[in-house]
PDB file of C-alpha atoms in Angstrom:
ATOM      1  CA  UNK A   1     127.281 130.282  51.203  1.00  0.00           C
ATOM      2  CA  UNK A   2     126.816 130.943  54.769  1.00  0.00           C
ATOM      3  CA  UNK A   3     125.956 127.836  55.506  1.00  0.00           C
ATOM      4  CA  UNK A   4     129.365 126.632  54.318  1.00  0.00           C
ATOM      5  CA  UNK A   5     131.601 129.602  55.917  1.00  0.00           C
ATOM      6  CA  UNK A   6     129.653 128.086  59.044  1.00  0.00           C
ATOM      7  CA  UNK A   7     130.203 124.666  58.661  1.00  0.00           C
ATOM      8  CA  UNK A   8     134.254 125.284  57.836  1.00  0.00           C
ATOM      9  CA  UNK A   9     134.260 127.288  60.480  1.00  0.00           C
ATOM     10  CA  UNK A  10     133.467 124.569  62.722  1.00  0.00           C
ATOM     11  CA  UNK A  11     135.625 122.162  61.121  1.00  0.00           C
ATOM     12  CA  UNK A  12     138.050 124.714  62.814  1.00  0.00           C
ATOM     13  CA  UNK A  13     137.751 122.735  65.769  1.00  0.00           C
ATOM     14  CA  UNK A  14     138.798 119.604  64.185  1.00  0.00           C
ATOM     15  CA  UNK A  15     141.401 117.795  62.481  1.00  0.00           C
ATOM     16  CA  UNK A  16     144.382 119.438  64.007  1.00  0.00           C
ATOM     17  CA  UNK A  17     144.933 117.845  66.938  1.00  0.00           C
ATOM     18  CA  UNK A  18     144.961 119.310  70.357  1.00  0.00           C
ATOM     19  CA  UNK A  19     146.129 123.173  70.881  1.00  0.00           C
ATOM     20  CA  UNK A  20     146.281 124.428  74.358  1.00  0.00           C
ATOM     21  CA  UNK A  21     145.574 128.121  74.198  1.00  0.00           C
ATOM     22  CA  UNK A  22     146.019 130.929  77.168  1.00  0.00           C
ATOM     23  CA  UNK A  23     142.598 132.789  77.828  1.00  0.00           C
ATOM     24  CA  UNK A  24     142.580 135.422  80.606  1.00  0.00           C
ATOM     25  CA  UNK A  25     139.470 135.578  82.858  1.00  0.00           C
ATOM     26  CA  UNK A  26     139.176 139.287  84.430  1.00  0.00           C
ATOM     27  CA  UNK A  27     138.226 139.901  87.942  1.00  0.00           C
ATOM     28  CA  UNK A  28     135.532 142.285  87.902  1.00  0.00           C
ATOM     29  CA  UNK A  29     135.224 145.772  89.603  1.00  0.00           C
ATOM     30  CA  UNK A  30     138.432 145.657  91.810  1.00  0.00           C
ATOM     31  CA  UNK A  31     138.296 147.307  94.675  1.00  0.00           C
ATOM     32  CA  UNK A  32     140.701 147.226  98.114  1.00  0.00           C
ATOM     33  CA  UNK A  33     140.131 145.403 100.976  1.00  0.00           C
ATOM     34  CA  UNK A  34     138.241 147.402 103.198  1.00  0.00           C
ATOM     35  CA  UNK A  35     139.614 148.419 106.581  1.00  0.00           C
ATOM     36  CA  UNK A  36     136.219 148.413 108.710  1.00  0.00           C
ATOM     37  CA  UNK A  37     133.868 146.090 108.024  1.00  0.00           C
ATOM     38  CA  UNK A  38     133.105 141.624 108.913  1.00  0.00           C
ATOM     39  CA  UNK A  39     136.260 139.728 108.870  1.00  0.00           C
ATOM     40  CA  UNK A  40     135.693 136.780 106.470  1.00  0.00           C
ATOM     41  CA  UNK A  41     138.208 134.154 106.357  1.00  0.00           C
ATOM     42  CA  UNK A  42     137.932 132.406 102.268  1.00  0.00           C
ATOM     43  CA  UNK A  43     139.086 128.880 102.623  1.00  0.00           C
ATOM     44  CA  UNK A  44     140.763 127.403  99.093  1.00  0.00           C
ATOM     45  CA  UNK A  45     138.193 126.583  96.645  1.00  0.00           C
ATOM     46  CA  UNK A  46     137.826 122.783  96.175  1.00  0.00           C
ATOM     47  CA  UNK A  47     137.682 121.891  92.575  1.00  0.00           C
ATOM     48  CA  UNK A  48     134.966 119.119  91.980  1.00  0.00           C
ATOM     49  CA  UNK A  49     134.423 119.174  88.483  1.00  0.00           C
ATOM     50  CA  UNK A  50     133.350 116.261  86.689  1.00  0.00           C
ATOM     51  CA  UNK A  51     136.193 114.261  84.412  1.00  0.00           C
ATOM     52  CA  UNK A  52     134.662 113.735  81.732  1.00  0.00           C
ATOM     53  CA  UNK A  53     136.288 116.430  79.678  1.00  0.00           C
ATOM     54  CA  UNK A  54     139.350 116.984  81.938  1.00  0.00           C
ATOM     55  CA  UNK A  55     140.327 113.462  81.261  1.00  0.00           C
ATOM     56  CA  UNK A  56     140.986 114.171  77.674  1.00  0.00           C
ATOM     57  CA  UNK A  57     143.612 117.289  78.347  1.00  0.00           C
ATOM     58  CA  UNK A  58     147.050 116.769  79.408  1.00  0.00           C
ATOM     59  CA  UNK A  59     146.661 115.763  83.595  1.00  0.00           C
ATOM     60  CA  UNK A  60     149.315 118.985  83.899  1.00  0.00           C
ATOM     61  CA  UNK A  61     147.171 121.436  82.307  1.00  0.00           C
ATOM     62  CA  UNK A  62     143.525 119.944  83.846  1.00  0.00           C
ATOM     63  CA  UNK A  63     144.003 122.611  87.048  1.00  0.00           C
ATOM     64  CA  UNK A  64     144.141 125.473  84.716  1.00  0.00           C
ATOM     65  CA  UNK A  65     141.764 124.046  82.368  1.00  0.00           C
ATOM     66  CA  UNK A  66     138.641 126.658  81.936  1.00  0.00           C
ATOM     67  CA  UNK A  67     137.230 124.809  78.821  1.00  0.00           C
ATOM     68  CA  UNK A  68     137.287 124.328  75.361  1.00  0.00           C
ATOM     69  CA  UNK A  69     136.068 121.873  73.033  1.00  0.00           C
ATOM     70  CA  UNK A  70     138.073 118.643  71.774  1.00  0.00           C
ATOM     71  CA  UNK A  71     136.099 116.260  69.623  1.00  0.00           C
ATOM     72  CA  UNK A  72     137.800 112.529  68.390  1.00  0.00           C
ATOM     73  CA  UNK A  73     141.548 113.641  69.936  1.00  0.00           C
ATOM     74  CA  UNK A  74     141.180 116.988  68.080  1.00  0.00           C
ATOM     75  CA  UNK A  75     140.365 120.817  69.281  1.00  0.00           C
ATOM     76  CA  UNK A  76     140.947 123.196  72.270  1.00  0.00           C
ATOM     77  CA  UNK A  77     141.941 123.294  75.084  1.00  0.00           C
ATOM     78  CA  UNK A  78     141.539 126.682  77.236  1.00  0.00           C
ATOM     79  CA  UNK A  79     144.024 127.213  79.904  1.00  0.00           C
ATOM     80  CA  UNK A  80     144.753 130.513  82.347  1.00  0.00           C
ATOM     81  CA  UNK A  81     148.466 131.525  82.340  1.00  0.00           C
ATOM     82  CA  UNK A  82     149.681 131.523  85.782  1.00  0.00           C
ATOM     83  CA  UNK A  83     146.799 130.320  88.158  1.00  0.00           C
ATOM     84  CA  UNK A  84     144.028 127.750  88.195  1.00  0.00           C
ATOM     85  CA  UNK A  85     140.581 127.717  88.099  1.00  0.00           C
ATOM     86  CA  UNK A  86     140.191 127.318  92.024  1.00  0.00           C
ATOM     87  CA  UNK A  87     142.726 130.143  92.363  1.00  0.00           C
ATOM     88  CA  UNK A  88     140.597 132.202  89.894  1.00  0.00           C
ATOM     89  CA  UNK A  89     137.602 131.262  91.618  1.00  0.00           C
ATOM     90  CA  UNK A  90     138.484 132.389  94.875  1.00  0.00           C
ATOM     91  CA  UNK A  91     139.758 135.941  93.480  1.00  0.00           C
ATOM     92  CA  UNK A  92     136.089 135.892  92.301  1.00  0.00           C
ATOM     93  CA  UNK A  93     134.700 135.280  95.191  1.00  0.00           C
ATOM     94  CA  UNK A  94     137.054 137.756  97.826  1.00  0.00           C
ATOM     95  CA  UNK A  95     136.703 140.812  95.237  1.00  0.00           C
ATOM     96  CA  UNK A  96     132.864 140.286  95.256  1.00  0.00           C
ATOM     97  CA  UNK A  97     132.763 139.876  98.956  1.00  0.00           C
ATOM     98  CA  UNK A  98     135.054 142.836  99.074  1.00  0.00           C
ATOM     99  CA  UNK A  99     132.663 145.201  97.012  1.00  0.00           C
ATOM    100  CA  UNK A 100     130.036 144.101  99.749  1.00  0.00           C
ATOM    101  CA  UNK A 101     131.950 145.773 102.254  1.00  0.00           C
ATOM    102  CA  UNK A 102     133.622 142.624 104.057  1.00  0.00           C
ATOM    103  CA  UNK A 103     136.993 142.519 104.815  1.00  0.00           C
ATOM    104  CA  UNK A 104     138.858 139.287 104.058  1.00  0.00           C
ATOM    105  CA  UNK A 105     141.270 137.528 105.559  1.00  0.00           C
ATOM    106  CA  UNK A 106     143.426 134.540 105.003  1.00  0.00           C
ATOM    107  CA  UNK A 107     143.182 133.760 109.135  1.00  0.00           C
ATOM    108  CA  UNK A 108     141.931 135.478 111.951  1.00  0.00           C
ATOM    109  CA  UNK A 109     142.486 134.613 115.691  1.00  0.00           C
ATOM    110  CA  UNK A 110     139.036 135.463 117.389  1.00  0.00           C
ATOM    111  CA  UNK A 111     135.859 133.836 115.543  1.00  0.00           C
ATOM    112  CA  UNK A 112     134.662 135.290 112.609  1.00  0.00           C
ATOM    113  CA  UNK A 113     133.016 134.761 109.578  1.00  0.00           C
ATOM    114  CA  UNK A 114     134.377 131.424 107.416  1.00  0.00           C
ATOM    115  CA  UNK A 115     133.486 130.948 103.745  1.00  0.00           C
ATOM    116  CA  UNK A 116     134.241 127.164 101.921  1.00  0.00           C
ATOM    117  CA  UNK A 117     133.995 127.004  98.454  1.00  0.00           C
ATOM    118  CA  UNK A 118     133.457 124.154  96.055  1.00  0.00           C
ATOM    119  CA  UNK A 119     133.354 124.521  92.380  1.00  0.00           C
ATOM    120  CA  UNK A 120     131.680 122.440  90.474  1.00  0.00           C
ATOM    121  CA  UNK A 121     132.247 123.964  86.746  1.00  0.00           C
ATOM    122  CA  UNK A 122     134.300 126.667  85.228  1.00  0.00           C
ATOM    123  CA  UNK A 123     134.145 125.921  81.360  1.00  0.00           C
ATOM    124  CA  UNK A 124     133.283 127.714  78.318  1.00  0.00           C
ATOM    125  CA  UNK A 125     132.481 125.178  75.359  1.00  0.00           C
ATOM    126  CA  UNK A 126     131.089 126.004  71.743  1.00  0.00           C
ATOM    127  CA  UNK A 127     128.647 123.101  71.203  1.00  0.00           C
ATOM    128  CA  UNK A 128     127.918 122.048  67.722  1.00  0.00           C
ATOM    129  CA  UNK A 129     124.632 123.357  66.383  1.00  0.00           C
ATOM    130  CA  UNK A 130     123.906 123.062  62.993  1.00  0.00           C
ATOM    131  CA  UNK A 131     121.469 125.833  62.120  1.00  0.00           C
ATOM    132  CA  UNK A 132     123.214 127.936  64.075  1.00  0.00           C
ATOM    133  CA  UNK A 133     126.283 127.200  62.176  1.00  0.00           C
ATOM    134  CA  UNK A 134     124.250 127.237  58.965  1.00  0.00           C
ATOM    135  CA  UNK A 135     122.768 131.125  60.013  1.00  0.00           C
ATOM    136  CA  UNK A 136     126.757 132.074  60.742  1.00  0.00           C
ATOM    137  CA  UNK A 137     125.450 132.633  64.702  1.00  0.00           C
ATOM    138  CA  UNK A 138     127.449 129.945  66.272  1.00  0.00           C
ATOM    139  CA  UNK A 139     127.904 130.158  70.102  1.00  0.00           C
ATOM    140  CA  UNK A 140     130.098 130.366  72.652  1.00  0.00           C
ATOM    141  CA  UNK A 141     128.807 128.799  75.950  1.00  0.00           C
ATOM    142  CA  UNK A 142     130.501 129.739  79.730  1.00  0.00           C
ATOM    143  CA  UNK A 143     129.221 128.638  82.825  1.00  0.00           C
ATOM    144  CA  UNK A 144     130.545 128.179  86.407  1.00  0.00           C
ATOM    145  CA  UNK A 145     128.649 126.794  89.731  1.00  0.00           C
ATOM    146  CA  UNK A 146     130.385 126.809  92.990  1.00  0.00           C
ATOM    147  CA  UNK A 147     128.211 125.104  96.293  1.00  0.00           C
ATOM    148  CA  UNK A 148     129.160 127.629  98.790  1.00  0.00           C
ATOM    149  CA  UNK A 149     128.936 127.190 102.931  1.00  0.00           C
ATOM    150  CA  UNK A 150     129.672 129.825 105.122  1.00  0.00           C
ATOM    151  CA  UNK A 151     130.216 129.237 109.385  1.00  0.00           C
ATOM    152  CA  UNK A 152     129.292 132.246 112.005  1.00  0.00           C
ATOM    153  CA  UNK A 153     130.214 130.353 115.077  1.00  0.00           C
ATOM    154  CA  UNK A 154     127.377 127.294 115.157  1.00  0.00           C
ATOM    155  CA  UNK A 155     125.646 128.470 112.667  1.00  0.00           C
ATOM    156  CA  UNK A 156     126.261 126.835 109.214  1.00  0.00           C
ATOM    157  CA  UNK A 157     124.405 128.514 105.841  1.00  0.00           C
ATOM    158  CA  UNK A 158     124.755 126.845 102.030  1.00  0.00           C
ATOM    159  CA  UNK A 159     123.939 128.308  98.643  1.00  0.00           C
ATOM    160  CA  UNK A 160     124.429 127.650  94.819  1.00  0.00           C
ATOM    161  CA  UNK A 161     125.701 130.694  93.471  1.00  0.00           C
ATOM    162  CA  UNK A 162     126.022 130.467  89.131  1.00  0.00           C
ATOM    163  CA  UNK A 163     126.856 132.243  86.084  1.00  0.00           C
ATOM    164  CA  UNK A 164     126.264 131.865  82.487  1.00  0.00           C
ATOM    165  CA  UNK A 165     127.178 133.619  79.372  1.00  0.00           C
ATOM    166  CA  UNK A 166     127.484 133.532  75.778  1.00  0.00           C
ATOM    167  CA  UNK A 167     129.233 134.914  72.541  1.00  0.00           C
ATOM    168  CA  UNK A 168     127.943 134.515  69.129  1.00  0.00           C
ATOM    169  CA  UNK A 169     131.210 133.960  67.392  1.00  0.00           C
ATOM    170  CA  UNK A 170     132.488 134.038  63.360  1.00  0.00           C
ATOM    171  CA  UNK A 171     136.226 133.604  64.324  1.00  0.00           C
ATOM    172  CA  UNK A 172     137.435 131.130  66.748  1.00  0.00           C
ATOM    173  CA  UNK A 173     139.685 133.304  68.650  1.00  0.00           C
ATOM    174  CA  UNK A 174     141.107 133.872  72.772  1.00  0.00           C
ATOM    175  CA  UNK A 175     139.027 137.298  72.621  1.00  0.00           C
ATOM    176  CA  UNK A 176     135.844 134.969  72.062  1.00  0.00           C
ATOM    177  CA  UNK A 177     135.965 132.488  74.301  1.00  0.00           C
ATOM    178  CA  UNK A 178     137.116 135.293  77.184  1.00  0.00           C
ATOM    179  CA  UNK A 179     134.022 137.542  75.984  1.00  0.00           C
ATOM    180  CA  UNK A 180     131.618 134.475  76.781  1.00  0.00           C
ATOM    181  CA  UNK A 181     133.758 133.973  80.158  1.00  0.00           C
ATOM    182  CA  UNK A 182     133.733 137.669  80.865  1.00  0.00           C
ATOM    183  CA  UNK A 183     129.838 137.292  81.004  1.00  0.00           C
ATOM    184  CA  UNK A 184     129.492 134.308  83.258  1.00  0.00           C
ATOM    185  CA  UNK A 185     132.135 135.427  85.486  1.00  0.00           C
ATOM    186  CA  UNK A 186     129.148 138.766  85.861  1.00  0.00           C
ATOM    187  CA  UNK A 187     126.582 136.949  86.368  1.00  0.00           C
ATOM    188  CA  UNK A 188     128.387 134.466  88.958  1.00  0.00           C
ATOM    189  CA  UNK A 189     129.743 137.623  90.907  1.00  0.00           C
ATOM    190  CA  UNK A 190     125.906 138.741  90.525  1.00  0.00           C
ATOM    191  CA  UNK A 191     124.667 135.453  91.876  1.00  0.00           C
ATOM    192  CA  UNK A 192     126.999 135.150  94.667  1.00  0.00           C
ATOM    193  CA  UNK A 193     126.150 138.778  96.048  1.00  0.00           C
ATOM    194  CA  UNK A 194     122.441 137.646  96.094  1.00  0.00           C
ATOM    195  CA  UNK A 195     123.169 135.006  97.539  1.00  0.00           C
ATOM    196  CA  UNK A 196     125.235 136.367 100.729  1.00  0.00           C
ATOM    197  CA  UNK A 197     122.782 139.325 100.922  1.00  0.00           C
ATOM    198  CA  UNK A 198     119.747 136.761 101.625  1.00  0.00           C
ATOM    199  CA  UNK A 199     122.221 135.281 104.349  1.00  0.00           C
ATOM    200  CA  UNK A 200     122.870 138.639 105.765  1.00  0.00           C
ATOM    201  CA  UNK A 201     119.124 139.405 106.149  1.00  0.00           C
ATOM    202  CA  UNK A 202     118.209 136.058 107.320  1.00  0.00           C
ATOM    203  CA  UNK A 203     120.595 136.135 110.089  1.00  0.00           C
ATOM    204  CA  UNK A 204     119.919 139.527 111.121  1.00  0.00           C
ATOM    205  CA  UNK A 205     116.302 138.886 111.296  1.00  0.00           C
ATOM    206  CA  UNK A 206     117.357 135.670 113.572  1.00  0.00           C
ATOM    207  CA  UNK A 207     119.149 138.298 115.697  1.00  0.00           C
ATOM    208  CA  UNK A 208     116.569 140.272 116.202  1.00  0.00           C
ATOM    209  CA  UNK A 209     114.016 137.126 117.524  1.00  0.00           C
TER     210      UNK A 209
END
């Protein structure tokens, strides 16, 4: 039995052409810009993802695209409302630098601290798998990568920063696909702080040579 209610469940996914749904991605742990602190300037966010999967969503809807899953013309497709994924990425990006006590900027006169962005995915999928489908624990998959670079005067730093999450699902649903995105966007703002720490201490040791 379960191994039916699995494999109709799936089937979901199929047969019923393409549906463009609205998923919201959350920004976590908002805080306001801080008034003291390093100015950092965030540049727009570049959107290099591949176009493989992109190509088969309507070229209106591919900016906003944050996933899905489409199989032989039929499926998902996983869009935010009012911004795209670059625009959601940067939010990402200037809350977490925010909660590390910079203050950002969209321009600053005298030299400061400038952050490019480049993201290479932003998706959440829910790959076949059939024992999982047969054992009703059927997954929900998000990840997103951006290749960051940040520039303090003539000195240039890079770093990978990811995320990843996932949602065992039964119902195919906007609340599932935003609880596996919910995760990844975490781990990402997780990754990112790391990331920028390791910078911080690298160049203050520098300093200090």
């Amino acid at each position: 039995m379960k191994s039916i209610i699995g494999l109709s469940l799936l089937l979901l996914l199929t047969g019923c052409g393409i549906r463009t749904e609205v998923v919201r991605v959350n920004v976590p742990d908002i805080r306001v810009n801080p008034e003291q602190g390093t100015t950092v300037v965030v540049a727009p966010v570049r959107d290099n993802r591949r176009s493989e999967f992109l190509s088969l969503v309507p070229a209106s809807e591919r900016a906003r695209n944050v996933g899905g899953e489409i199989r032989q013309g039929n499926g998902f497709n996983l869009v935010l409302e009012s911004t795209t994924a670059s625009e959601k990425t940067r939010e990402i990006i200037i809350q977490a630098l925010r909660n590390m006590g910079y203050r950002t900027a969209d321009q600053c006169d005298a030299q400061c601290l400038r952050l490019e962005a480049s993201m290479n995915e932003f998706a959440v999928r829910a790959p076949f798998n059939f024992w999982r489908a047969a054992g009703w624990a059927q997954q929900m998959v998000a990840d997103l990568s951006v290749e960051v670079t940040t520039h303090d005067g003539d000195r240039t730093r890079s770093f990978t920063a990811k995320g990843h999450g996932t949602n065992v699902f039964q119902v195919v649903s906007p609340e599932n696909w935003e609880k596996a995105l919910e995760r990844a966007v975490t781990d990402f703002t997780a990754s990112f702080k790391q990331n920028m720490s390791a910078q911080d201490a690298a160049a203050a040791s520098k300093a200090q040579d």
